[in-house]
Amino acid sequence: MMSSSFGTLFRITTFGESHGPGIGGVIDGCPPGIPLEETDIQPQLDRRRPGQSTLTTSRNEPDRVRILSGVEDGKTLGTPLTLYMDNKDVRPADYREFSRVPRPSHADFTYRLKYGVQSKSGGGRAGARETAVRVAAGAVAEKILFSFFGTQIVAWVSAVGTVSWGTAEPERVTRAQVVQKARDKGDSLGGVITCVCRNVPGGLGEPVFDKMEARLAQAMLSVPACKGFEIGSGFAGTRMFGSKHNDAFIRRDGRLKTKTNFSGGVQGGITNGEPVYFRTAFKPTATIAIPQETVDVDGSPVTLKGAGRHDPCVVPRAVPIVESMAALVILDMAMMQRARGRG
């Protein structure tokens, strides 16, 4: 049984294939009385939308979201909220030859192992097209979080390939130049996205198995091409002494705060009121234009050259996906805490 649902109290179930008629999702647990229109969701979808520059796939999907249920007179009803987007620029024929040639580092081979069949039209459920629904649902979650707590979630590309940035780009090199160079070679690149969540209430997280960082890790690693997650100091913390790494407490603005934030806003699996920050690592796009020596399903040698339309680097378009998945986790945890009578 394929798991297409995420969340406990604020729960999203997605449906649809990459080159099918459309994609969508159903949100269970959306509180009633929240002002919500399609225009609240569309800006995040526009950030993720393909076909906006030479640095992304040329597939041109408008990603115009429609709210099919759960809203009346501009406010949520508390009933299941259904979001839907048509697939407009589909080309399933581009992928027919891959039905017998599993693409290297794609899900073709493993889906065949698990289900005995694979989608013949692109990546099917494994493709990044499905993430548009996550972004739509995340936009709803972000609006609720901001209205309840003032929570703000911001992510950015902090590395592409071997080149890293802070919050600003150096004058002599840009992300666009790095990605374009790989595209011109017919190759691809990976990268890192950093995310900061501010004004996250303290006390969120469900130890011991549903700690905040555990749920965030699951959310991020469920995104196609994501291969790594670290929170706070992450792996760099292994090179520090405890005397430097410990986040000492201070009193500021009438309450306890931490002097540093190597914990990334989470201690013991529970948010402490400091900004929650983490990083996600994305592998290079698996489909490339450079010929690759591989074999077909019978083991016969094949020279495979990528077809279809693909991003040379997924990280620029993955930024709103990371933000949305973080919003889904934090809102779900906040609702669980409120159900406990503590939110």
Coordinates of C-alpha atoms in Angstrom, one line a residue:
M1 CA 0.0 0.0 0.0
M2 CA 1.5 3.3 -1.1
S3 CA 1.6 6.0 1.6
S4 CA 0.2 9.2 0.1
S5 CA -0.8 10.9 3.3
F6 CA 1.2 13.0 5.7
G7 CA 0.3 14.5 9.1
T8 CA -1.8 13.5 12.1
L9 CA -4.4 16.3 12.9
F10 CA -3.6 18.5 10.0
R11 CA -3.3 15.8 7.4
I12 CA -2.8 16.0 3.6
T13 CA -3.4 13.2 1.1
T14 CA -2.1 13.8 -2.5
F15 CA -3.1 12.2 -5.7
G16 CA -2.2 12.2 -9.4
E17 CA 0.7 11.3 -11.7
S18 CA 3.3 13.5 -13.4
H19 CA 1.7 13.2 -16.9
G20 CA -1.8 12.3 -16.0
P21 CA -4.9 14.6 -16.3
G22 CA -4.1 16.5 -13.1
I23 CA -2.8 16.5 -9.5
G24 CA -4.5 17.4 -6.2
G25 CA -4.8 16.9 -2.6
V26 CA -7.3 16.6 0.3
I27 CA -6.6 18.3 3.6
D28 CA -8.3 16.9 6.7
G29 CA -8.3 18.9 9.9
C30 CA -8.3 22.5 8.5
P31 CA -9.8 24.7 11.2
P32 CA -13.1 26.4 10.3
G33 CA -13.5 30.1 9.8
I34 CA -10.1 30.7 8.3
P35 CA -10.3 33.3 5.4
L36 CA -9.0 31.4 2.4
E37 CA -9.1 32.0 -1.4
E38 CA -7.1 30.6 -4.3
T39 CA -5.1 33.9 -4.4
D40 CA -3.7 33.0 -0.9
I41 CA -2.2 29.8 -2.4
Q42 CA -1.1 30.8 -5.9
P43 CA 2.0 33.0 -5.0
Q44 CA 3.8 30.0 -3.5
L45 CA 2.9 27.8 -6.5
D46 CA 4.2 30.5 -8.8
R47 CA 7.6 30.3 -7.1
R48 CA 7.8 26.6 -7.7
R49 CA 6.2 26.6 -11.2
P50 CA 8.4 25.2 -14.0
G51 CA 9.1 26.9 -17.3
Q52 CA 10.0 30.3 -15.9
S53 CA 13.6 30.5 -17.1
T54 CA 16.4 28.5 -19.0
L55 CA 17.6 27.3 -15.5
T56 CA 14.5 25.1 -15.0
T57 CA 12.7 22.5 -17.0
S58 CA 11.0 23.8 -20.1
R59 CA 7.7 22.1 -19.1
N60 CA 5.2 24.9 -19.0
E61 CA 2.6 24.3 -16.3
P62 CA 0.5 27.2 -15.1
D63 CA -0.3 25.4 -11.8
R64 CA -3.6 27.3 -11.4
V65 CA -5.0 25.9 -8.2
R66 CA -8.7 25.4 -7.7
I67 CA -10.4 24.9 -4.3
L68 CA -13.1 22.2 -5.0
S69 CA -14.4 21.8 -1.4
G70 CA -14.1 23.0 2.1
V71 CA -14.5 26.7 1.5
E72 CA -17.7 28.8 1.4
D73 CA -18.0 32.6 1.2
G74 CA -14.3 32.9 1.4
K75 CA -13.9 31.0 4.7
T76 CA -13.0 27.4 5.6
L77 CA -15.8 25.1 6.7
G78 CA -13.7 22.7 8.8
T79 CA -14.6 20.0 6.3
P80 CA -12.1 18.3 3.9
L81 CA -10.4 20.9 1.8
T82 CA -9.7 19.7 -1.8
L83 CA -7.1 21.4 -4.0
Y84 CA -6.7 20.6 -7.6
M85 CA -4.5 21.6 -10.6
D86 CA -4.8 20.5 -14.2
N87 CA -1.7 19.1 -16.0
K88 CA -1.6 21.1 -19.2
D89 CA 1.8 20.4 -20.8
V90 CA 2.0 16.6 -20.7
R91 CA 4.2 14.5 -23.1
P92 CA 3.9 10.9 -22.0
A93 CA 5.4 9.8 -25.3
D94 CA 8.8 11.2 -24.2
Y95 CA 9.1 8.4 -21.7
R96 CA 7.9 5.3 -23.6
E97 CA 11.4 4.0 -24.3
F98 CA 12.2 4.0 -20.6
S99 CA 9.5 1.4 -19.9
R100 CA 12.2 -1.3 -20.6
V101 CA 15.3 0.8 -19.6
P102 CA 15.4 1.8 -15.9
R103 CA 17.0 5.2 -15.7
P104 CA 20.1 5.4 -13.5
S105 CA 19.3 6.9 -10.0
H106 CA 15.6 7.1 -10.8
A107 CA 12.7 5.3 -9.2
D108 CA 11.9 3.2 -12.3
F109 CA 13.8 0.1 -11.1
T110 CA 12.6 0.2 -7.4
Y111 CA 9.0 0.9 -8.3
R112 CA 9.1 -2.1 -10.6
L113 CA 10.6 -4.2 -7.7
K114 CA 7.9 -3.0 -5.3
Y115 CA 4.8 -3.0 -7.4
G116 CA 5.6 -5.1 -10.4
V117 CA 4.8 -2.2 -12.7
Q118 CA 5.9 1.4 -13.2
S119 CA 4.3 4.5 -14.7
K120 CA 5.1 4.8 -18.4
S121 CA 4.5 8.5 -18.3
G122 CA 7.5 10.2 -16.6
G123 CA 8.1 9.6 -13.0
G124 CA 4.5 9.0 -12.1
R125 CA 4.1 9.4 -8.3
A126 CA 7.9 9.5 -7.9
G127 CA 8.2 12.6 -10.0
A128 CA 8.6 16.1 -8.6
R129 CA 5.2 17.1 -10.2
E130 CA 3.5 15.8 -7.0
T131 CA 5.3 18.4 -4.9
A132 CA 3.1 21.2 -6.3
V133 CA 0.3 19.8 -4.2
R134 CA 2.5 19.9 -1.1
V135 CA 3.2 23.6 -1.9
A136 CA -0.5 24.4 -2.2
A137 CA -1.3 22.6 1.1
G138 CA 1.8 24.3 2.8
A139 CA 0.5 27.7 1.7
V140 CA -2.7 27.0 3.6
A141 CA -0.7 25.8 6.7
E142 CA 1.6 28.9 6.5
K143 CA -1.5 31.2 6.5
I144 CA -2.9 29.5 9.6
L145 CA 0.4 29.6 11.4
F146 CA 1.0 33.2 10.7
S147 CA -2.6 34.2 11.8
F148 CA -2.3 32.1 15.1
F149 CA 1.3 32.6 16.1
G150 CA 3.0 35.1 13.7
T151 CA 5.2 32.2 12.4
Q152 CA 7.3 33.1 9.4
I153 CA 9.1 30.4 7.4
V154 CA 11.9 31.5 5.0
A155 CA 14.2 29.2 2.9
W156 CA 17.0 30.0 0.5
V157 CA 19.6 28.2 -1.7
S158 CA 22.8 28.2 0.3
A159 CA 24.9 26.0 -2.0
V160 CA 24.9 24.8 -5.6
G161 CA 27.5 22.1 -6.4
T162 CA 30.8 23.1 -4.8
V163 CA 29.8 26.8 -4.5
S164 CA 28.3 28.1 -1.3
W165 CA 26.6 31.3 -0.3
G166 CA 25.4 32.9 2.9
T167 CA 22.3 35.0 2.8
A168 CA 23.7 37.1 -0.1
E169 CA 25.5 36.2 -3.3
P170 CA 29.1 37.3 -4.1
E171 CA 29.3 39.9 -6.9
R172 CA 31.6 37.7 -9.1
V173 CA 29.5 34.6 -9.3
T174 CA 25.8 33.9 -9.3
R175 CA 23.7 30.8 -8.8
A176 CA 22.4 31.2 -12.4
Q177 CA 25.9 31.1 -13.8
V178 CA 26.7 27.9 -11.9
V179 CA 23.5 26.1 -13.0
Q180 CA 23.8 27.3 -16.6
K181 CA 27.3 25.9 -16.9
A182 CA 26.1 22.5 -15.9
R183 CA 23.1 22.7 -18.3
D184 CA 25.4 23.7 -21.2
K185 CA 27.4 20.5 -20.6
G186 CA 24.2 18.4 -20.5
D187 CA 24.9 17.6 -16.9
S188 CA 23.3 18.4 -13.5
L189 CA 24.1 19.6 -10.1
G190 CA 22.9 19.2 -6.5
G191 CA 22.8 21.7 -3.7
V192 CA 21.7 22.8 -0.2
I193 CA 18.7 24.7 1.0
T194 CA 18.7 26.4 4.4
C195 CA 15.4 27.1 6.2
V196 CA 14.6 29.3 9.2
C197 CA 11.3 29.2 11.0
R198 CA 10.7 32.2 13.3
N199 CA 8.0 32.7 16.0
V200 CA 7.5 29.0 16.4
P201 CA 5.8 28.4 19.8
G202 CA 7.7 26.6 22.4
G203 CA 6.5 23.2 23.5
L204 CA 5.9 21.6 20.1
G205 CA 7.1 18.1 19.4
E206 CA 5.9 14.6 20.5
P207 CA 8.7 12.6 22.2
V208 CA 10.0 10.1 21.9
F209 CA 9.4 9.0 18.4
D210 CA 7.7 12.1 16.9
K211 CA 10.2 14.7 18.0
M212 CA 10.1 17.9 16.1
E213 CA 13.4 17.3 14.3
A214 CA 12.3 13.7 13.5
R215 CA 9.1 14.9 11.9
L216 CA 11.0 17.6 10.0
A217 CA 13.5 15.1 8.8
Q218 CA 10.8 12.7 7.6
A219 CA 9.1 15.6 5.8
M220 CA 12.2 16.8 4.0
L221 CA 13.5 13.4 3.1
S222 CA 10.1 12.6 1.5
V223 CA 10.8 15.3 -1.1
P224 CA 12.1 13.9 -4.4
A225 CA 15.9 14.2 -4.7
C226 CA 16.4 15.1 -1.0
K227 CA 19.3 13.0 0.4
G228 CA 20.2 14.8 3.6
F229 CA 18.9 16.7 6.6
E230 CA 20.6 18.4 9.6
I231 CA 19.2 20.7 12.2
G232 CA 21.0 23.4 14.2
S233 CA 24.8 22.8 14.2
G234 CA 24.2 19.5 12.5
F235 CA 27.3 17.6 11.5
A236 CA 29.5 20.6 12.3
G237 CA 28.5 20.2 15.9
T238 CA 30.6 17.0 16.0
R239 CA 33.7 19.1 15.8
M240 CA 32.8 21.3 18.8
F241 CA 33.4 20.9 22.5
G242 CA 30.3 20.8 24.7
S243 CA 31.4 23.9 26.5
K244 CA 31.0 25.8 23.2
H245 CA 28.0 23.9 21.8
N246 CA 25.7 24.2 24.9
D247 CA 23.0 26.9 24.5
A248 CA 23.2 28.7 27.9
F249 CA 20.0 30.4 29.1
I250 CA 19.6 34.1 29.6
R251 CA 16.6 36.3 30.6
R252 CA 15.5 38.7 27.9
D253 CA 12.2 40.5 27.3
G254 CA 10.8 39.0 30.5
R255 CA 11.4 35.3 29.6
L256 CA 14.1 32.7 29.3
K257 CA 15.9 32.7 26.0
T258 CA 19.1 31.0 24.8
K259 CA 22.3 32.9 24.3
T260 CA 23.2 30.8 21.3
N261 CA 21.2 28.5 19.1
F262 CA 23.3 25.5 18.2
S263 CA 20.2 23.3 19.0
G264 CA 18.4 24.8 16.1
G265 CA 15.4 25.7 18.2
V266 CA 14.8 22.2 19.4
Q267 CA 15.9 20.5 22.6
G268 CA 14.8 17.0 23.6
G269 CA 12.6 16.9 20.5
I270 CA 10.6 19.9 21.7
T271 CA 10.7 23.5 20.4
N272 CA 12.2 26.0 22.9
G273 CA 10.8 29.2 21.3
E274 CA 14.0 30.0 19.5
P275 CA 14.1 30.1 15.6
V276 CA 14.0 26.6 14.2
Y277 CA 16.7 26.3 11.5
F278 CA 17.8 23.3 9.4
R279 CA 19.5 22.4 6.1
T280 CA 18.5 20.0 3.4
A281 CA 20.8 18.4 0.8
F282 CA 19.5 17.6 -2.7
K283 CA 21.3 15.3 -5.2
P284 CA 22.0 16.2 -8.8
T285 CA 19.0 15.7 -11.1
A286 CA 19.1 12.1 -12.3
T287 CA 18.1 12.7 -15.9
I288 CA 21.0 14.2 -17.9
A289 CA 21.7 14.7 -21.6
I290 CA 25.2 13.0 -21.4
P291 CA 25.0 9.4 -22.7
Q292 CA 25.2 6.8 -20.0
E293 CA 26.1 3.1 -20.3
T294 CA 23.5 1.0 -18.5
V295 CA 21.3 -2.1 -19.2
D296 CA 17.6 -2.8 -20.0
V297 CA 15.3 -4.9 -17.8
D298 CA 16.8 -8.1 -19.5
G299 CA 20.3 -7.0 -18.7
S300 CA 21.3 -6.2 -22.3
P301 CA 23.7 -3.2 -22.7
V302 CA 22.1 0.1 -23.6
T303 CA 23.4 3.6 -24.2
L304 CA 20.9 5.9 -22.5
K305 CA 20.5 9.6 -23.2
G306 CA 18.0 11.5 -21.2
A307 CA 14.9 12.7 -22.9
G308 CA 12.0 14.8 -21.6
R309 CA 12.3 18.1 -19.8
H310 CA 14.2 18.3 -16.6
D311 CA 15.8 20.9 -14.3
P312 CA 19.6 20.9 -14.4
C313 CA 19.5 21.7 -10.7
V314 CA 16.4 21.1 -8.5
V315 CA 17.2 23.4 -5.6
P316 CA 15.9 26.8 -6.9
R317 CA 12.4 25.4 -7.4
A318 CA 12.6 23.3 -4.2
V319 CA 12.8 26.3 -1.9
P320 CA 9.0 26.7 -1.6
I321 CA 8.7 22.9 -1.2
V322 CA 11.0 23.0 1.8
E323 CA 9.0 25.9 3.3
S324 CA 5.7 24.2 2.7
M325 CA 6.8 20.9 4.3
A326 CA 8.1 22.8 7.3
A327 CA 4.7 24.6 7.6
L328 CA 2.8 21.3 7.5
V329 CA 4.9 19.8 10.3
I330 CA 4.8 22.8 12.6
L331 CA 1.1 23.3 12.2
D332 CA 0.4 19.7 12.8
M333 CA 2.5 19.8 16.0
A334 CA 0.8 23.0 17.1
M335 CA -2.6 21.4 16.7
M336 CA -1.5 18.4 18.7
Q337 CA -0.2 20.6 21.5
R338 CA -3.5 22.6 21.5
A339 CA -5.4 19.3 21.7
R340 CA -3.4 18.6 24.8
G341 CA -4.7 21.9 26.2
R342 CA -1.3 23.5 26.2
G343 CA -1.4 25.4 22.9

